[in-house]
């Protein structure tokens, strides 16, 4: 996995003296977060920065899924920024469509999906390298957080990328409307906080001249309402299709994991059976070796007995000859 270290997080407190140290907290292995946080709070307190010390001490330990999202931010900044940029482009395209403009939603949607798929694969690598299981539930929560961050895009006040302590839920419809940039300007360039933007169609010169007619105003309102409803329905269909594809990908991942687990279990059973057979064969081989040694010992004893008997016969014959001579 590539490790493209970024510069600091985008959470609150960017001007605080302990910002760099706090950023490093969220880059540590998850098991080291709490002792490192407490040590940093103590150091800040000793240096006289009591407020910052209390703020650091209050930082909760991230959940596993939030920790993985943080690692992606710190280690794979280019891929992470591609996801945020794709989210910004998709939101801008939606704003243009809601404004009645002919806009291609498919391209930014595909770019966001590709960036999300890339980061999801990298998330599985982070889990594996850190010794955590990439369970379906953990991967689902990571994907949900990444989708939410893509929806927020550059506006990270609600989701400080790199310093997450819990999962991030996608914004609701009204909150989503607040994220739509005015006039196509990128949210990254604005310093004002998000606010709900009314989805009013700009009046044309002709319609402005006819604004005095009550009947014309009513027709115009009806047309605007129908246009908004059509755009909202299309946005909903796109979102539902995106959700369906994400669920299908998650289901395929779960099925692949189950298949791999079943295969591993089968291999373990086969290994156990082979080990049992090996142990039995080893025991039989040892018994055969013992029997061979016993038979060899008996054969050696028998050969010795033959030698002894032959010497006895020779001695008896010699004695007989000596007796006959006398």
mmCIF file of C-alpha atoms in Angstrom:
data_model
loop_
_atom_site.group_PDB
_atom_site.id
_atom_site.type_symbol
_atom_site.label_atom_id
_atom_site.label_comp_id
_atom_site.label_asym_id
_atom_site.label_seq_id
_atom_site.Cartn_x
_atom_site.Cartn_y
_atom_site.Cartn_z
ATOM 1 C CA UNK A 1 0.000 0.000 0.000
ATOM 2 C CA UNK A 2 1.226 3.469 -0.807
ATOM 3 C CA UNK A 3 1.810 5.729 2.162
ATOM 4 C CA UNK A 4 1.354 9.306 1.072
ATOM 5 C CA UNK A 5 1.618 11.273 4.298
ATOM 6 C CA UNK A 6 -0.555 14.367 4.325
ATOM 7 C CA UNK A 7 -0.094 17.588 6.172
ATOM 8 C CA UNK A 8 -2.513 18.114 9.088
ATOM 9 C CA UNK A 9 -6.092 17.178 9.653
ATOM 10 C CA UNK A 10 -9.008 19.409 8.813
ATOM 11 C CA UNK A 11 -10.740 19.212 12.162
ATOM 12 C CA UNK A 12 -11.322 21.981 14.646
ATOM 13 C CA UNK A 13 -8.447 23.499 16.567
ATOM 14 C CA UNK A 14 -6.091 23.837 13.622
ATOM 15 C CA UNK A 15 -4.429 26.825 15.207
ATOM 16 C CA UNK A 16 -3.752 25.165 18.544
ATOM 17 C CA UNK A 17 -0.137 24.525 19.587
ATOM 18 C CA UNK A 18 -0.745 20.778 20.027
ATOM 19 C CA UNK A 19 -2.266 20.326 16.570
ATOM 20 C CA UNK A 20 0.676 18.382 15.155
ATOM 21 C CA UNK A 21 0.816 16.128 18.210
ATOM 22 C CA UNK A 22 -2.951 15.534 18.030
ATOM 23 C CA UNK A 23 -2.665 14.631 14.346
ATOM 24 C CA UNK A 24 0.010 12.083 15.227
ATOM 25 C CA UNK A 25 -2.324 10.525 17.815
ATOM 26 C CA UNK A 26 -4.769 9.601 15.074
ATOM 27 C CA UNK A 27 -1.995 8.039 12.973
ATOM 28 C CA UNK A 28 -0.857 5.615 15.699
ATOM 29 C CA UNK A 29 -1.928 1.972 15.926
ATOM 30 C CA UNK A 30 -5.332 1.818 17.576
ATOM 31 C CA UNK A 31 -3.990 0.066 20.695
ATOM 32 C CA UNK A 32 -1.512 2.916 21.307
ATOM 33 C CA UNK A 33 -4.044 5.757 21.087
ATOM 34 C CA UNK A 34 -5.169 5.961 24.728
ATOM 35 C CA UNK A 35 -1.721 5.885 26.429
ATOM 36 C CA UNK A 36 -0.315 8.336 23.849
ATOM 37 C CA UNK A 37 -3.297 10.675 24.330
ATOM 38 C CA UNK A 38 -2.896 10.648 28.106
ATOM 39 C CA UNK A 39 0.842 11.270 27.807
ATOM 40 C CA UNK A 40 0.247 14.222 25.459
ATOM 41 C CA UNK A 41 -2.378 15.704 27.817
ATOM 42 C CA UNK A 42 0.106 15.463 30.700
ATOM 43 C CA UNK A 43 2.860 17.113 28.636
ATOM 44 C CA UNK A 44 0.577 19.981 27.607
ATOM 45 C CA UNK A 45 -0.539 20.512 31.197
ATOM 46 C CA UNK A 46 3.064 20.653 32.430
ATOM 47 C CA UNK A 47 3.857 23.220 29.741
ATOM 48 C CA UNK A 48 1.051 25.431 31.041
ATOM 49 C CA UNK A 49 -1.453 24.840 28.214
ATOM 50 C CA UNK A 50 -4.277 23.676 30.496
ATOM 51 C CA UNK A 51 -7.122 24.270 28.036
ATOM 52 C CA UNK A 52 -5.462 22.295 25.279
ATOM 53 C CA UNK A 53 -4.546 19.581 27.779
ATOM 54 C CA UNK A 54 -8.198 19.183 28.798
ATOM 55 C CA UNK A 55 -9.310 19.150 25.183
ATOM 56 C CA UNK A 56 -6.798 16.418 24.303
ATOM 57 C CA UNK A 57 -7.679 14.389 27.403
ATOM 58 C CA UNK A 58 -11.353 14.446 26.352
ATOM 59 C CA UNK A 59 -10.616 12.940 22.923
ATOM 60 C CA UNK A 60 -12.378 9.544 22.703
ATOM 61 C CA UNK A 61 -10.586 6.534 21.316
ATOM 62 C CA UNK A 62 -11.725 5.995 17.687
ATOM 63 C CA UNK A 63 -13.834 3.010 16.758
ATOM 64 C CA UNK A 64 -12.071 0.462 14.533
ATOM 65 C CA UNK A 65 -13.935 1.612 11.403
ATOM 66 C CA UNK A 66 -13.264 5.311 12.160
ATOM 67 C CA UNK A 67 -9.591 4.502 12.827
ATOM 68 C CA UNK A 68 -9.302 2.815 9.414
ATOM 69 C CA UNK A 69 -10.871 5.869 7.716
ATOM 70 C CA UNK A 70 -8.291 8.046 9.507
ATOM 71 C CA UNK A 71 -5.442 5.828 8.304
ATOM 72 C CA UNK A 72 -6.668 6.149 4.725
ATOM 73 C CA UNK A 73 -6.621 9.937 5.139
ATOM 74 C CA UNK A 74 -3.069 10.012 6.522
ATOM 75 C CA UNK A 75 -1.523 7.209 4.460
ATOM 76 C CA UNK A 76 -3.325 7.508 1.099
ATOM 77 C CA UNK A 77 -4.042 11.228 0.837
ATOM 78 C CA UNK A 78 -4.153 11.306 -2.970
ATOM 79 C CA UNK A 79 -6.766 8.540 -3.125
ATOM 80 C CA UNK A 80 -8.686 10.135 -0.241
ATOM 81 C CA UNK A 81 -8.688 13.560 -1.911
ATOM 82 C CA UNK A 82 -9.915 11.966 -5.140
ATOM 83 C CA UNK A 83 -12.955 10.724 -3.214
ATOM 84 C CA UNK A 84 -13.649 14.179 -1.733
ATOM 85 C CA UNK A 85 -13.185 15.838 -5.134
ATOM 86 C CA UNK A 86 -15.545 13.339 -6.750
ATOM 87 C CA UNK A 87 -18.089 14.101 -4.013
ATOM 88 C CA UNK A 88 -17.757 17.842 -4.681
ATOM 89 C CA UNK A 89 -18.224 17.322 -8.430
ATOM 90 C CA UNK A 90 -21.273 15.129 -7.941
ATOM 91 C CA UNK A 91 -22.860 17.642 -5.546
ATOM 92 C CA UNK A 92 -22.178 20.506 -7.968
ATOM 93 C CA UNK A 93 -23.755 18.505 -10.812
ATOM 94 C CA UNK A 94 -26.818 17.850 -8.643
ATOM 95 C CA UNK A 95 -27.088 21.564 -7.863
ATOM 96 C CA UNK A 96 -26.952 22.390 -11.561
ATOM 97 C CA UNK A 97 -29.635 19.846 -12.325
ATOM 98 C CA UNK A 98 -31.880 21.147 -9.569
ATOM 99 C CA UNK A 99 -31.409 24.588 -11.099
ATOM 100 C CA UNK A 100 -32.906 23.255 -14.319
ATOM 101 C CA UNK A 101 -29.663 22.887 -16.257
ATOM 102 C CA UNK A 102 -28.852 19.900 -18.436
ATOM 103 C CA UNK A 103 -26.085 18.163 -16.506
ATOM 104 C CA UNK A 104 -24.304 14.815 -16.724
ATOM 105 C CA UNK A 105 -24.678 13.112 -13.338
ATOM 106 C CA UNK A 106 -23.392 9.732 -14.459
ATOM 107 C CA UNK A 107 -19.719 10.735 -14.921
ATOM 108 C CA UNK A 108 -19.221 12.275 -11.445
ATOM 109 C CA UNK A 109 -21.248 9.426 -9.938
ATOM 110 C CA UNK A 110 -18.976 6.865 -11.619
ATOM 111 C CA UNK A 111 -15.890 8.789 -10.465
ATOM 112 C CA UNK A 112 -17.160 8.783 -6.893
ATOM 113 C CA UNK A 113 -17.968 5.068 -7.063
ATOM 114 C CA UNK A 114 -14.491 4.242 -8.456
ATOM 115 C CA UNK A 115 -12.779 6.338 -5.767
ATOM 116 C CA UNK A 116 -14.929 4.679 -3.092
ATOM 117 C CA UNK A 117 -14.130 1.194 -4.425
ATOM 118 C CA UNK A 118 -10.393 1.991 -4.447
ATOM 119 C CA UNK A 119 -10.420 3.242 -0.848
ATOM 120 C CA UNK A 120 -12.514 0.267 0.295
ATOM 121 C CA UNK A 121 -9.842 -2.114 -1.052
ATOM 122 C CA UNK A 122 -7.147 -0.079 0.688
ATOM 123 C CA UNK A 123 -9.207 -0.246 3.904
ATOM 124 C CA UNK A 124 -9.115 -4.059 3.761
ATOM 125 C CA UNK A 125 -5.312 -3.825 3.406
ATOM 126 C CA UNK A 126 -5.101 -1.551 6.467
ATOM 127 C CA UNK A 127 -7.150 -4.016 8.525
ATOM 128 C CA UNK A 128 -5.049 -6.977 7.414
ATOM 129 C CA UNK A 129 -1.727 -5.208 8.038
ATOM 130 C CA UNK A 130 -2.835 -4.129 11.524
ATOM 131 C CA UNK A 131 -4.008 -7.619 12.488
ATOM 132 C CA UNK A 132 -7.736 -6.811 12.521
ATOM 133 C CA UNK A 133 -10.286 -9.010 10.691
ATOM 134 C CA UNK A 134 -11.993 -7.424 7.668
ATOM 135 C CA UNK A 135 -15.439 -8.602 8.772
ATOM 136 C CA UNK A 136 -18.487 -7.718 6.628
ATOM 137 C CA UNK A 137 -19.866 -5.474 9.399
ATOM 138 C CA UNK A 138 -16.592 -3.550 9.752
ATOM 139 C CA UNK A 139 -16.251 -3.140 5.986
ATOM 140 C CA UNK A 140 -19.879 -1.967 5.764
ATOM 141 C CA UNK A 141 -19.322 0.697 8.451
ATOM 142 C CA UNK A 142 -16.099 1.861 6.773
ATOM 143 C CA UNK A 143 -17.874 2.135 3.418
ATOM 144 C CA UNK A 144 -20.748 4.089 5.013
ATOM 145 C CA UNK A 145 -18.297 6.545 6.583
ATOM 146 C CA UNK A 146 -16.408 6.994 3.301
ATOM 147 C CA UNK A 147 -19.684 7.573 1.439
ATOM 148 C CA UNK A 148 -20.665 10.190 4.013
ATOM 149 C CA UNK A 149 -17.291 11.932 3.693
ATOM 150 C CA UNK A 150 -17.714 11.925 -0.098
ATOM 151 C CA UNK A 151 -21.145 13.522 0.347
ATOM 152 C CA UNK A 152 -19.754 16.226 2.631
ATOM 153 C CA UNK A 153 -16.802 16.666 0.251
ATOM 154 C CA UNK A 154 -14.591 19.577 1.229
ATOM 155 C CA UNK A 155 -17.002 20.775 3.917
ATOM 156 C CA UNK A 156 -15.559 18.716 6.787
ATOM 157 C CA UNK A 157 -16.888 20.740 9.730
ATOM 158 C CA UNK A 158 -19.291 17.895 10.467
ATOM 159 C CA UNK A 159 -16.748 15.197 9.636
ATOM 160 C CA UNK A 160 -13.105 16.134 10.403
ATOM 161 C CA UNK A 161 -11.262 13.753 8.085
ATOM 162 C CA UNK A 162 -8.176 12.269 9.726
ATOM 163 C CA UNK A 163 -9.503 12.829 13.254
ATOM 164 C CA UNK A 164 -12.668 10.736 13.245
ATOM 165 C CA UNK A 165 -13.564 9.063 16.528
ATOM 166 C CA UNK A 166 -16.772 7.354 15.370
ATOM 167 C CA UNK A 167 -18.598 6.410 12.197
ATOM 168 C CA UNK A 168 -20.040 9.207 10.053
ATOM 169 C CA UNK A 169 -23.629 8.941 8.816
ATOM 170 C CA UNK A 170 -24.627 10.441 5.453
ATOM 171 C CA UNK A 171 -26.460 13.775 5.821
ATOM 172 C CA UNK A 172 -30.240 13.962 5.535
ATOM 173 C CA UNK A 173 -32.008 15.721 2.672
ATOM 174 C CA UNK A 174 -32.080 19.162 4.329
ATOM 175 C CA UNK A 175 -28.449 18.861 5.420
ATOM 176 C CA UNK A 176 -27.580 17.701 1.919
ATOM 177 C CA UNK A 177 -29.227 20.820 0.514
ATOM 178 C CA UNK A 178 -26.995 22.892 2.800
ATOM 179 C CA UNK A 179 -23.937 21.297 1.177
ATOM 180 C CA UNK A 180 -24.955 22.304 -2.348
ATOM 181 C CA UNK A 181 -22.562 25.099 -3.464
ATOM 182 C CA UNK A 182 -24.087 28.422 -4.523
ATOM 183 C CA UNK A 183 -23.305 29.504 -8.043
ATOM 184 C CA UNK A 184 -21.173 26.391 -8.690
ATOM 185 C CA UNK A 185 -18.388 27.597 -6.367
ATOM 186 C CA UNK A 186 -16.494 24.833 -4.659
ATOM 187 C CA UNK A 187 -17.193 24.368 -0.976
ATOM 188 C CA UNK A 188 -13.446 24.219 -0.408
ATOM 189 C CA UNK A 189 -13.094 27.871 -1.382
ATOM 190 C CA UNK A 190 -15.807 29.272 0.893
ATOM 191 C CA UNK A 191 -15.257 30.158 4.509
ATOM 192 C CA UNK A 192 -18.949 30.545 5.470
ATOM 193 C CA UNK A 193 -20.623 27.709 7.342
ATOM 194 C CA UNK A 194 -23.032 25.442 5.431
ATOM 195 C CA UNK A 195 -26.569 26.736 5.152
ATOM 196 C CA UNK A 196 -29.749 25.556 3.481
ATOM 197 C CA UNK A 197 -29.971 26.947 -0.002
ATOM 198 C CA UNK A 198 -33.470 27.459 -1.404
ATOM 199 C CA UNK A 199 -33.966 25.600 -4.657
ATOM 200 C CA UNK A 200 -35.487 28.529 -6.544
ATOM 201 C CA UNK A 201 -35.264 28.666 -10.286
ATOM 202 C CA UNK A 202 -33.756 31.919 -11.595
ATOM 203 C CA UNK A 203 -36.413 34.053 -13.252
ATOM 204 C CA UNK A 204 -36.021 34.752 -16.937
ATOM 205 C CA UNK A 205 -36.437 38.195 -18.349
ATOM 206 C CA UNK A 206 -39.765 37.253 -19.935
ATOM 207 C CA UNK A 207 -41.171 35.772 -16.729
ATOM 208 C CA UNK A 208 -40.080 38.869 -14.793
ATOM 209 C CA UNK A 209 -42.122 41.084 -17.107
ATOM 210 C CA UNK A 210 -45.168 38.911 -16.553
ATOM 211 C CA UNK A 211 -44.826 38.766 -12.780
ATOM 212 C CA UNK A 212 -47.728 41.108 -12.367
ATOM 213 C CA UNK A 213 -50.179 38.460 -13.429
ATOM 214 C CA UNK A 214 -51.418 36.345 -10.517
ATOM 215 C CA UNK A 215 -52.403 33.541 -12.849
ATOM 216 C CA UNK A 216 -49.001 33.567 -14.503
ATOM 217 C CA UNK A 217 -47.294 33.465 -11.110
ATOM 218 C CA UNK A 218 -49.346 30.433 -10.135
ATOM 219 C CA UNK A 219 -48.476 28.661 -13.368
ATOM 220 C CA UNK A 220 -44.831 29.524 -12.872
ATOM 221 C CA UNK A 221 -44.883 28.158 -9.317
ATOM 222 C CA UNK A 222 -46.528 24.951 -10.533
ATOM 223 C CA UNK A 223 -43.915 24.552 -13.259
ATOM 224 C CA UNK A 224 -41.087 25.168 -10.796
ATOM 225 C CA UNK A 225 -42.591 22.665 -8.370
ATOM 226 C CA UNK A 226 -42.908 20.010 -11.067
ATOM 227 C CA UNK A 227 -39.340 20.677 -12.161
ATOM 228 C CA UNK A 228 -38.056 20.327 -8.588
ATOM 229 C CA UNK A 229 -40.050 17.150 -8.086
ATOM 230 C CA UNK A 230 -38.662 15.659 -11.297
ATOM 231 C CA UNK A 231 -35.102 16.562 -10.324
ATOM 232 C CA UNK A 232 -35.616 15.188 -6.809
ATOM 233 C CA UNK A 233 -37.052 11.940 -8.193
ATOM 234 C CA UNK A 234 -34.088 11.541 -10.531
ATOM 235 C CA UNK A 235 -31.627 12.266 -7.717
ATOM 236 C CA UNK A 236 -33.439 9.714 -5.559
ATOM 237 C CA UNK A 237 -33.311 7.089 -8.312
ATOM 238 C CA UNK A 238 -29.587 7.709 -8.807
ATOM 239 C CA UNK A 239 -28.962 7.446 -5.062
ATOM 240 C CA UNK A 240 -31.050 4.251 -4.789
ATOM 241 C CA UNK A 241 -29.205 2.731 -7.738
ATOM 242 C CA UNK A 242 -25.883 3.651 -6.129
ATOM 243 C CA UNK A 243 -27.024 2.116 -2.842
ATOM 244 C CA UNK A 244 -28.180 -1.045 -4.598
ATOM 245 C CA UNK A 245 -24.818 -1.450 -6.330
ATOM 246 C CA UNK A 246 -22.978 -0.849 -3.054
ATOM 247 C CA UNK A 247 -25.130 -3.467 -1.309
ATOM 248 C CA UNK A 248 -24.513 -5.922 -4.134
ATOM 249 C CA UNK A 249 -20.767 -5.366 -3.853
ATOM 250 C CA UNK A 250 -20.972 -5.850 -0.079
ATOM 251 C CA UNK A 251 -23.019 -9.032 -0.542
ATOM 252 C CA UNK A 252 -20.468 -10.366 -3.020
ATOM 253 C CA UNK A 253 -17.707 -9.601 -0.525
ATOM 254 C CA UNK A 254 -19.633 -11.424 2.218
ATOM 255 C CA UNK A 255 -20.216 -14.425 -0.076
ATOM 256 C CA UNK A 256 -16.524 -14.505 -1.003
ATOM 257 C CA UNK A 257 -15.576 -14.331 2.669
ATOM 258 C CA UNK A 258 -17.969 -17.189 3.552
ATOM 259 C CA UNK A 259 -16.577 -19.278 0.700
ATOM 260 C CA UNK A 260 -13.010 -18.576 1.817
ATOM 261 C CA UNK A 261 -13.918 -19.444 5.416
ATOM 262 C CA UNK A 262 -15.566 -22.706 4.323
ATOM 263 C CA UNK A 263 -12.530 -23.571 2.186
ATOM 264 C CA UNK A 264 -10.208 -22.807 5.099
ATOM 265 C CA UNK A 265 -12.316 -25.024 7.368
ATOM 266 C CA UNK A 266 -12.227 -27.831 4.800
ATOM 267 C CA UNK A 267 -8.446 -27.502 4.492
ATOM 268 C CA UNK A 268 -8.109 -27.566 8.286
ATOM 269 C CA UNK A 269 -10.179 -30.775 8.389
ATOM 270 C CA UNK A 270 -8.051 -32.320 5.643
ATOM 271 C CA UNK A 271 -4.909 -31.254 7.479
ATOM 272 C CA UNK A 272 -6.176 -32.807 10.717
ATOM 273 C CA UNK A 273 -7.011 -36.048 8.891
ATOM 274 C CA UNK A 274 -3.558 -36.155 7.295
ATOM 275 C CA UNK A 275 -1.916 -35.454 10.646
ATOM 276 C CA UNK A 276 -3.894 -38.312 12.212
ATOM 277 C CA UNK A 277 -2.883 -40.657 9.402
ATOM 278 C CA UNK A 278 0.726 -39.501 9.694
ATOM 279 C CA UNK A 279 0.738 -40.111 13.443
ATOM 280 C CA UNK A 280 -0.760 -43.580 12.931
ATOM 281 C CA UNK A 281 1.758 -44.416 10.177
ATOM 282 C CA UNK A 282 4.596 -43.113 12.343
ATOM 283 C CA UNK A 283 3.457 -45.319 15.226
ATOM 284 C CA UNK A 284 3.195 -48.335 12.922
ATOM 285 C CA UNK A 285 6.637 -47.623 11.465
ATOM 286 C CA UNK A 286 8.118 -47.381 14.959
ATOM 287 C CA UNK A 287 6.485 -50.672 15.933
ATOM 288 C CA UNK A 288 7.884 -52.290 12.778
ATOM 289 C CA UNK A 289 11.353 -50.966 13.641
ATOM 290 C CA UNK A 290 11.049 -52.389 17.158
ATOM 291 C CA UNK A 291 9.953 -55.764 15.753
ATOM 292 C CA UNK A 292 12.823 -55.755 13.238
ATOM 293 C CA UNK A 293 15.306 -55.064 16.045
ATOM 294 C CA UNK A 294 13.776 -57.878 18.145
ATOM 295 C CA UNK A 295 13.936 -60.370 15.243
ATOM 296 C CA UNK A 296 17.505 -59.309 14.437
ATOM 297 C CA UNK A 297 18.465 -59.884 18.062
ATOM 298 C CA UNK A 298 16.876 -63.342 17.985
ATOM 299 C CA UNK A 299 18.672 -64.149 14.718
ATOM 300 C CA UNK A 300 21.967 -63.040 16.237
ATOM 301 C CA UNK A 301 21.361 -65.208 19.292
ATOM 302 C CA UNK A 302 20.462 -68.177 17.071
ATOM 303 C CA UNK A 303 23.634 -67.730 15.019
ATOM 304 C CA UNK A 304 25.674 -67.618 18.227
ATOM 305 C CA UNK A 305 23.991 -70.805 19.401
ATOM 306 C CA UNK A 306 24.893 -72.484 16.101
ATOM 307 C CA UNK A 307 28.520 -71.421 16.514
ATOM 308 C CA UNK A 308 28.578 -72.707 20.076
ATOM 309 C CA UNK A 309 27.042 -76.032 18.994
ATOM 310 C CA UNK A 310 29.530 -76.441 16.150
ATOM 311 C CA UNK A 311 32.440 -75.822 18.522
ATOM 312 C CA UNK A 312 30.989 -78.379 20.963
ATOM 313 C CA UNK A 313 30.661 -80.986 18.188
ATOM 314 C CA UNK A 314 34.256 -80.365 17.094
ATOM 315 C CA UNK A 315 35.497 -80.726 20.649
ATOM 316 C CA UNK A 316 33.565 -83.974 21.099
ATOM 317 C CA UNK A 317 35.013 -85.409 17.887
ATOM 318 C CA UNK A 318 38.527 -84.523 18.959
ATOM 319 C CA UNK A 319 37.979 -86.175 22.300
ATOM 320 C CA UNK A 320 36.653 -89.306 20.584
ATOM 321 C CA UNK A 321 39.716 -89.536 18.325
ATOM 322 C CA UNK A 322 42.060 -89.214 21.298
ATOM 323 C CA UNK A 323 40.208 -92.002 23.077
ATOM 324 C CA UNK A 324 40.471 -94.344 20.080
ATOM 325 C CA UNK A 325 44.244 -93.810 19.797
ATOM 326 C CA UNK A 326 44.789 -94.957 23.335
#
